[in-house]
Coordinates of C-alpha atoms and ligand atoms in Angstrom, one line a residue:
M25 CA 190.6 109.9 43.9
S26 CA 189.8 110.3 47.3
T27 CA 189.2 113.3 49.4
Q28 CA 190.5 113.8 52.6
V29 CA 189.0 115.7 54.7
Q30 CA 191.4 118.0 57.3
I31 CA 190.4 118.2 60.6
T32 CA 191.7 121.1 62.8
R33 CA 192.0 120.5 66.3
V34 CA 190.8 122.9 69.0
T35 CA 193.4 124.7 70.4
T36 CA 194.2 127.2 73.8
A37 CA 194.0 129.9 71.0
K38 CA 191.0 129.1 69.8
I39 CA 189.7 128.6 73.2
R40 CA 190.4 132.3 75.0
D41 CA 189.0 133.3 71.1
M42 CA 185.7 131.9 71.8
K43 CA 185.4 133.9 74.8
K44 CA 186.1 137.0 73.0
K45 CA 183.6 136.8 70.5
G46 CA 180.8 135.3 72.8
E47 CA 180.8 132.0 71.4
K48 CA 180.2 129.0 74.5
I49 CA 182.4 126.1 74.9
T50 CA 181.3 122.3 74.7
M51 CA 183.0 120.3 77.8
L52 CA 182.6 116.8 78.4
T53 CA 184.7 114.2 80.3
A54 CA 185.5 110.7 78.6
Y55 CA 187.5 107.9 79.4
D56 CA 187.8 105.3 76.2
Y57 CA 188.1 105.2 72.6
P58 CA 184.4 104.3 71.3
T59 CA 183.1 107.6 73.9
A60 CA 185.6 109.6 72.3
V61 CA 185.3 108.5 68.8
A62 CA 181.1 109.3 69.0
M63 CA 181.7 112.3 71.1
D64 CA 184.3 113.8 68.5
S65 CA 181.7 113.4 65.6
A66 CA 178.9 115.2 67.8
G67 CA 181.5 118.6 67.9
V68 CA 182.7 118.9 71.6
D69 CA 185.2 121.3 72.0
I70 CA 187.3 119.4 74.9
F71 CA 187.7 116.5 76.6
L72 CA 188.9 116.2 80.0
V73 CA 190.0 112.5 81.0
G74 CA 188.7 113.8 84.4
D75 CA 190.1 111.7 87.8
S76 CA 186.1 111.6 88.1
L77 CA 187.3 107.8 86.5
G78 CA 187.5 106.9 89.4
M79 CA 184.6 107.2 90.5
V80 CA 182.0 107.0 87.4
V81 CA 184.6 103.9 85.8
L82 CA 186.9 102.3 88.3
G83 CA 184.2 102.3 90.7
Y84 CA 185.5 103.8 93.9
D85 CA 183.9 105.9 96.4
S86 CA 186.3 109.1 95.6
T87 CA 188.5 110.2 93.1
L88 CA 191.6 110.2 95.5
P89 CA 192.6 106.6 94.7
V90 CA 192.8 107.9 91.5
T91 CA 196.9 107.6 90.1
M92 CA 198.9 108.7 87.3
E93 CA 199.3 105.2 85.6
D94 CA 195.5 105.1 85.8
M95 CA 195.5 108.8 83.6
L96 CA 197.7 108.0 81.3
H97 CA 196.2 104.4 80.7
H98 CA 192.9 106.1 79.7
T99 CA 193.8 109.9 78.3
K100 CA 195.8 107.3 75.8
A101 CA 192.7 105.7 74.9
V102 CA 190.9 109.2 74.5
C103 CA 193.4 110.5 72.4
R104 CA 193.3 107.5 69.9
G105 CA 189.3 108.1 69.5
T106 CA 190.0 112.0 69.0
Q107 CA 191.1 114.5 66.1
R108 CA 189.4 117.6 66.4
A109 CA 188.5 118.1 70.4
M110 CA 191.4 119.4 72.6
V111 CA 192.4 116.2 74.8
I112 CA 192.8 117.6 78.5
G113 CA 194.8 115.2 81.1
D114 CA 193.3 115.4 84.7
M115 CA 196.8 115.5 87.0
P116 CA 195.3 113.1 90.0
F117 CA 195.7 113.5 93.6
M118 CA 199.0 113.6 94.8
S119 CA 201.0 114.5 91.0
Y120 CA 201.4 118.0 91.9
Q121 CA 200.8 118.6 95.6
T122 CA 204.4 117.3 96.8
S123 CA 206.6 119.1 95.2
V124 CA 206.3 121.8 91.9
A125 CA 208.9 119.4 90.5
E126 CA 207.0 116.3 90.6
G127 CA 204.2 118.5 89.2
V128 CA 206.3 119.8 86.0
R129 CA 207.3 116.1 85.2
N130 CA 203.6 114.5 85.6
A131 CA 202.1 117.3 83.5
G132 CA 204.9 116.3 80.7
R133 CA 204.0 112.4 81.0
F134 CA 200.4 113.5 79.9
L135 CA 201.6 115.3 76.5
Q136 CA 204.9 113.2 76.0
E137 CA 203.2 109.4 76.7
A138 CA 199.2 110.0 76.7
G139 CA 199.0 112.7 73.7
A140 CA 196.8 115.5 75.5
Q141 CA 197.5 118.7 74.7
A142 CA 196.9 120.1 78.0
V143 CA 196.7 119.5 81.6
K144 CA 194.2 120.6 84.4
L145 CA 194.4 120.5 88.3
E146 CA 192.9 121.6 90.9
G147 CA 193.2 124.4 93.7
G148 CA 193.3 128.0 94.2
R149 CA 196.3 130.6 95.2
E150 CA 198.1 127.1 96.7
V151 CA 198.9 126.2 93.4
A152 CA 199.6 129.1 91.5
E153 CA 203.1 128.1 91.6
V154 CA 203.0 124.7 89.9
T155 CA 200.8 126.0 87.5
S156 CA 203.4 128.9 86.5
R157 CA 206.1 126.9 86.2
I158 CA 204.1 124.2 84.5
A159 CA 202.7 126.6 81.4
A160 CA 206.5 127.7 81.7
A161 CA 207.4 124.4 80.6
G162 CA 205.0 125.0 77.3
I163 CA 202.0 123.0 79.0
P164 CA 199.0 124.6 78.7
V165 CA 197.4 124.3 82.3
M166 CA 193.5 124.5 82.9
A167 CA 192.6 125.3 86.6
H168 CA 190.1 124.6 89.0
I169 CA 188.5 126.0 91.8
G170 CA 185.0 126.0 93.9
L171 CA 184.9 122.2 95.0
T172 CA 187.7 120.7 94.5
P173 CA 186.5 116.9 94.9
Q174 CA 190.5 116.2 96.1
S175 CA 190.3 117.8 98.8
V176 CA 186.5 116.4 99.8
H177 CA 188.2 115.6 103.3
Q178 CA 189.4 119.4 103.9
L179 CA 185.8 120.4 102.5
G180 CA 184.3 118.5 104.7
G181 CA 181.8 117.1 101.8
Y182 CA 180.2 117.5 98.2
K183 CA 179.3 121.2 99.1
V184 CA 178.6 124.8 97.8
Q185 CA 181.5 126.6 97.6
G186 CA 181.8 130.5 97.4
K187 CA 178.9 131.1 99.9
G188 CA 179.1 134.6 102.2
D189 CA 181.3 138.1 101.2
K190 CA 184.6 136.6 102.7
A191 CA 184.5 133.0 100.5
A192 CA 183.5 134.6 97.4
Q193 CA 186.2 137.1 97.5
R194 CA 188.5 134.6 98.2
L195 CA 187.5 132.6 95.1
L196 CA 187.4 135.7 92.8
E197 CA 191.0 136.3 94.5
D198 CA 192.0 133.1 93.5
A199 CA 190.7 133.0 89.8
K200 CA 193.1 136.4 89.7
I201 CA 196.1 134.6 90.6
L202 CA 195.6 131.6 88.6
E203 CA 195.2 133.4 85.7
E204 CA 197.9 135.6 86.7
A205 CA 200.0 132.6 86.9
G206 CA 199.4 131.1 82.9
A207 CA 196.1 129.6 83.1
F208 CA 194.4 129.1 79.5
S209 CA 190.9 128.8 81.4
I210 CA 189.1 127.4 84.6
V211 CA 186.8 125.5 85.9
L212 CA 184.3 126.7 88.6
E213 CA 182.9 123.9 90.2
C214 CA 179.4 124.1 92.0
V215 CA 179.5 128.2 92.7
P216 CA 176.7 130.3 93.2
K217 CA 175.6 131.4 89.3
G218 CA 176.0 135.4 90.4
L219 CA 179.8 134.2 91.9
A220 CA 180.5 132.6 88.6
K221 CA 178.9 135.7 86.7
E222 CA 181.3 138.0 88.9
I223 CA 184.2 135.8 88.3
T224 CA 183.6 135.3 84.5
A225 CA 183.5 139.2 84.0
A226 CA 186.9 139.6 85.8
L227 CA 188.9 137.2 84.3
E228 CA 189.8 137.5 80.2
I229 CA 190.3 133.7 80.4
P230 CA 187.1 131.6 79.5
T231 CA 185.3 130.0 82.8
I232 CA 183.7 126.4 82.8
G233 CA 181.2 125.9 84.7
I234 CA 179.7 123.0 86.2
G235 CA 177.0 123.6 88.8
A236 CA 178.0 127.6 88.5
G237 CA 175.0 128.5 86.2
V238 CA 174.7 130.1 83.0
D239 CA 176.9 132.6 82.7
C240 CA 180.2 131.1 82.6
D241 CA 182.2 131.1 79.2
G242 CA 181.2 127.3 78.7
Q243 CA 179.8 124.1 80.6
V244 CA 181.3 120.6 81.5
L245 CA 179.8 117.9 82.9
V246 CA 181.1 114.4 83.3
V247 CA 179.6 112.1 80.5
H248 CA 178.5 109.3 82.9
D249 CA 176.4 111.3 84.5
M250 CA 174.3 113.0 81.2
L251 CA 173.9 109.7 79.2
G252 CA 172.7 108.1 82.3
L253 CA 175.6 105.8 82.6
F254 CA 176.0 106.1 86.6
E255 CA 173.0 105.4 88.9
R256 CA 174.7 106.0 92.6
F257 CA 173.9 109.5 92.4
T258 CA 173.0 112.6 90.6
P259 CA 174.0 115.8 91.6
K260 CA 171.4 118.3 91.5
F261 CA 173.4 120.3 88.8
V262 CA 173.3 117.2 86.1
K263 CA 170.8 117.7 83.1
Q264 CA 170.1 113.6 82.1
Y265 CA 170.0 113.7 78.2
A266 CA 169.8 109.7 78.1
R267 CA 169.1 106.8 80.3
I268 CA 172.1 104.6 78.9
N269 CA 172.0 102.1 81.5
D270 CA 167.8 101.4 81.1
H271 CA 169.0 100.3 76.9
I272 CA 171.8 98.5 78.1
R273 CA 169.7 96.8 80.6
E274 CA 167.2 95.9 78.0
A275 CA 169.4 94.5 75.7
V276 CA 171.4 92.2 77.6
E277 CA 167.8 91.1 79.2
K278 CA 167.0 90.2 75.4
Y279 CA 170.0 88.2 74.5
C280 CA 170.0 86.5 78.0
A281 CA 166.2 85.2 77.2
E282 CA 167.1 84.6 73.6
V283 CA 170.1 82.4 74.3
K284 CA 168.6 80.2 77.1
S285 CA 165.7 79.8 74.4
G286 CA 167.8 78.9 72.0
T287 CA 166.7 81.4 69.2
F288 CA 170.2 82.7 69.2
P289 CA 172.3 82.5 67.3
D290 CA 169.6 81.8 64.4
D291 CA 171.2 81.1 60.8
A292 CA 171.4 84.5 59.8
H293 CA 174.1 84.7 62.6
S294 CA 175.8 81.2 61.5
F295 CA 178.0 80.1 59.4
M296 CA 176.9 77.0 56.8
Ligands
KIV6 O1 187.5 114.8 87.3 C1 186.3 115.7 86.2 O2 186.2 114.5 85.9 C2 186.4 116.6 86.6 C3 185.1 117.8 86.2 C4 184.1 117.5 86.7 C5 185.4 119.7 85.8 O3 187.0 117.4 87.5

């Protein structure tokens, strides 16, 4: 007799409840099936199929070239490898900025075609209307303020945001507006830790920090950064928990050497 273990999916209700109970929320980016399988068994609460895939997987210089088709392709793979974590599809540049209707339609594609449970989009008060319309369509929305990489050219680079009283006040207001618009949680990227603490205390929805200090309700990192799989640059807020690229290089060098010397394949890896 086989006993099947029932795995319960992390929901928006669970995420909200974790904030109430003071239980920290873990989130990592994911872009493919094998990484999703490994990370799901490690107990990560939320997988973000981030548009950062443009940089760390597809090799672009920014997230701007990433398309809806790229995002859906990778979100489908992550969903196939995930049973427990909530999967969030990141809405790419120009998929929600041109009109509210287009934003709602594209958000729906993440759930209908790819199997995600929620979407994320970047921006403050200027995306409040599209946030509220997507949420009204029954699609949970994670907001994202502070450093919003899709606006890198407007921001003048990848810099800490919310420095100074006026900028801090504006970010706090944006967070409250997005909560009011129906976002179920909000990413705070590259903001001073004191401000992140203040925003976290002011909101009922959970904050997920990246470069925003320890007082957020949860943390997110780009998985390629924390595993040492992306070497072009490492932001200050990234802690490397492994150096996987070193292992890849070592294994591949060994394979090349064994093929060249004729020691691979040996009899154990051949058919007799
Ligand atoms: O695209 C992404 O990976 C993100 C996270 C950095 C929050 O937006």
